[in-house]
Coordinates of N, CA and C in Angstrom, one line a residue:
X504 N -17.0 4.6 0.5 CA -16.1 5.4 0.9 C -15.9 6.9 0.5
X505 N -16.9 7.3 0.0 CA -17.1 8.7 -0.5 C -16.4 9.1 -1.7
X506 N -15.5 10.2 -1.7 CA -15.0 10.8 -2.8 C -13.5 10.7 -2.7
X507 N -13.1 9.9 -1.7 CA -11.6 9.8 -1.3 C -11.0 8.5 -2.2
X508 N -10.0 8.8 -2.8 CA -9.2 7.8 -3.8 C -8.7 6.8 -2.9
X509 N -8.6 5.3 -3.5 CA -8.2 4.2 -2.7 C -6.6 4.5 -2.7
X510 N -6.1 5.0 -3.6 CA -4.4 5.0 -3.4 C -4.2 6.5 -4.0
X511 N -3.3 6.8 -3.2 CA -2.7 8.3 -3.5 C -1.3 8.0 -4.2
X512 N -0.9 8.2 -5.5 CA 0.4 8.2 -5.8 C 1.3 9.3 -5.8
X513 N 2.3 9.3 -5.7 CA 3.3 10.4 -5.9 C 3.8 10.6 -7.1
X514 N 3.8 9.4 -8.0 CA 4.4 9.4 -9.5 C 3.5 9.2 -10.4
X515 N 3.6 9.3 -11.8 CA 2.8 8.7 -12.7 C 3.9 8.8 -13.9
X516 N 3.5 8.0 -15.0 CA 4.3 7.8 -16.0 C 3.8 8.6 -17.3
X517 N 4.3 9.3 -17.9 CA 3.8 10.1 -19.2 C 4.0 8.9 -20.4
X518 N 3.2 9.3 -21.5 CA 3.1 8.5 -22.6 C 4.5 8.0 -23.1
X519 N 5.4 8.8 -22.9 CA 7.0 8.7 -23.4 C 7.7 8.0 -22.5
X520 N 7.0 7.7 -21.4 CA 7.9 6.7 -20.3 C 8.4 7.5 -19.4
X521 N 8.5 8.9 -19.4 CA 9.1 9.8 -18.1 C 8.3 9.9 -17.1
X522 N 8.8 9.7 -15.9 CA 8.1 9.8 -14.6 C 7.8 11.3 -14.3
X523 N 6.5 11.5 -13.8 CA 5.9 12.7 -13.6 C 5.9 12.6 -12.2
X524 N 6.4 13.7 -11.3 CA 6.0 13.9 -9.9 C 4.7 14.5 -9.6
X525 N 4.4 14.4 -8.4 CA 3.0 15.0 -7.9 C 3.3 16.5 -7.8
X526 N 4.6 17.1 -7.5 CA 4.9 18.3 -7.4 C 4.9 19.2 -8.8
X527 N 4.7 18.4 -9.7 CA 4.6 19.0 -11.3 C 3.2 19.4 -11.5
X528 N 2.3 18.8 -10.6 CA 0.9 19.2 -10.7 C 0.5 20.5 -10.5
X529 N -0.2 21.2 -11.4 CA -0.6 22.7 -11.2 C 0.2 23.5 -11.5
X530 N 1.5 23.2 -12.1 CA 2.4 24.0 -12.7 C 1.8 24.6 -14.2
X531 N 2.2 25.9 -14.5 CA 1.6 26.5 -15.7 C 2.6 27.0 -16.5
X532 N 2.6 26.4 -17.7 CA 1.9 25.3 -18.3 C 2.5 23.9 -17.6
X533 N 1.5 23.2 -17.5 CA 2.0 21.6 -17.0 C 2.8 21.1 -17.8
X534 N 4.0 20.5 -17.3 CA 4.9 19.9 -18.2 C 4.7 18.4 -18.5
X535 N 3.3 18.1 -18.7 CA 3.1 16.8 -19.2 C 1.6 16.8 -19.8
X536 N 1.4 15.9 -20.6 CA 0.2 15.7 -21.0 C -0.5 14.4 -20.8
X537 N -1.9 14.6 -20.8 CA -2.7 13.4 -20.3 C -2.9 12.4 -21.6
X538 N -3.2 11.0 -21.6 CA -3.5 10.5 -20.3 C -2.1 10.1 -19.4
X539 N -2.0 10.0 -18.2 CA -0.9 9.7 -17.4 C -1.3 8.2 -17.0
X540 N -0.2 7.4 -16.7 CA -0.5 6.0 -16.1 C 0.5 5.7 -14.8
X541 N -0.3 4.8 -14.1 CA 0.3 4.3 -12.9 C 1.8 3.7 -13.3
X542 N 3.0 4.1 -12.7 CA 4.0 3.6 -13.0 C 4.5 2.2 -12.8
X543 N 3.6 1.5 -11.9 CA 3.7 0.0 -11.9 C 2.7 -0.8 -12.7
X544 N 1.4 -0.2 -12.7 CA 0.5 -1.2 -13.4 C -0.2 -0.9 -14.8
X545 N 0.3 0.5 -15.1 CA -0.1 1.0 -16.3 C -1.5 1.3 -16.3
X546 N -2.4 1.3 -15.3 CA -3.7 1.8 -15.2 C -3.6 3.5 -15.4
X547 N -4.5 3.9 -16.1 CA -4.6 5.4 -16.0 C -4.9 5.9 -14.9
X548 N -4.3 7.3 -14.6 CA -4.5 7.7 -13.4 C -4.8 9.4 -13.6
X549 N -5.4 10.1 -12.7 CA -5.8 11.4 -13.0 C -4.7 12.4 -12.0
X550 N -4.4 13.4 -12.4 CA -3.6 14.4 -11.6 C -4.5 15.1 -10.8
X551 N -4.5 15.0 -9.4 CA -5.2 15.9 -8.5 C -4.4 17.2 -7.7
X552 N -4.7 18.2 -8.1 CA -3.8 19.3 -7.5 C -4.1 19.6 -6.1
X553 N -3.0 20.2 -5.5 CA -3.4 20.5 -4.0 C -4.5 21.2 -3.7
X554 N -5.4 21.0 -2.8 CA -6.8 21.6 -2.5 C -6.8 21.8 -0.9
X555 N -7.6 23.2 -0.7 CA -7.8 23.4 0.6 C -9.0 22.4 1.1
X556 N -9.0 21.9 2.3 CA -10.0 21.0 2.7 C -10.5 21.3 4.2
X557 N -11.4 20.9 4.8 CA -11.8 21.0 6.1 C -12.1 19.5 6.6
X558 N -11.3 19.1 7.9 CA -11.4 18.0 8.5 C -12.9 17.8 9.0
X559 N -13.1 16.5 9.4 CA -14.4 16.2 10.1 C -14.7 16.8 11.3
X560 N -13.7 17.3 12.1 CA -13.6 18.2 13.3 C -13.6 19.7 13.0
X561 N -13.7 20.0 11.7 CA -13.7 21.5 11.3 C -12.5 22.1 11.1
X562 N -11.4 21.5 11.1 CA -10.0 22.3 11.1 C -9.5 22.1 9.6
X563 N -9.1 23.4 9.1 CA -8.6 23.5 7.8 C -7.4 22.9 7.6
X564 N -7.2 22.3 6.5 CA -5.8 21.7 6.2 C -5.7 21.6 4.6
X565 N -4.5 21.3 4.1 CA -4.4 21.2 2.8 C -4.1 19.9 2.2
X566 N -4.9 19.3 1.3 CA -4.7 18.0 0.9 C -3.7 18.0 -0.1
X567 N -2.5 17.3 -0.1 CA -1.4 17.3 -0.9 C -1.7 17.0 -2.3
X568 N -1.0 17.5 -3.4 CA -1.2 17.0 -4.8 C -0.8 15.7 -5.1
X569 N -1.4 14.8 -5.9 CA -1.3 13.4 -5.9 C -1.8 12.9 -7.2
X570 N -1.7 11.6 -7.7 CA -2.2 10.9 -8.7 C -3.3 10.0 -8.2
X571 N -4.4 9.7 -8.8 CA -5.4 8.8 -8.2 C -6.2 8.0 -9.4
X572 N -6.7 7.0 -9.3 CA -7.4 6.1 -10.3 C -8.6 7.0 -10.4
X573 N -9.1 7.0 -11.7 CA -10.3 7.6 -12.0 C -11.6 6.8 -11.3
X574 N -12.6 7.6 -10.8 CA -13.6 7.3 -10.0 C -14.2 5.8 -10.5
X575 N -14.5 5.7 -11.8 CA -14.9 4.6 -12.6 C -14.2 3.3 -12.4
X576 N -12.8 3.5 -12.0 CA -12.0 2.4 -11.9 C -12.2 1.8 -10.5
X577 N -12.5 2.8 -9.6 CA -12.6 2.3 -8.0 C -13.8 1.6 -7.7

C-alpha cells in the first residue's frame, strides 16, 4: 500500500479530551500538544499537514491535512 495511510481522520483528541480538527494542523504555534489520540478508539495518531503532491498521471494537487495512524500501527 506504500506510504498512504489506511484511514484519514478529520479529528483527533488532545490528552485533555478536547477535540482537535485537521484545520488546526500547521497553525503556528500549534494549538495542541502531542500525543494525539483517535476520538473513537484511543489509538495514537499523527498530525499530517497539508502537502503538495503529484498524481500518478502527473497532475499536481494538494493533499488535505488529516490525522493518521503511525506507520508502525498500520
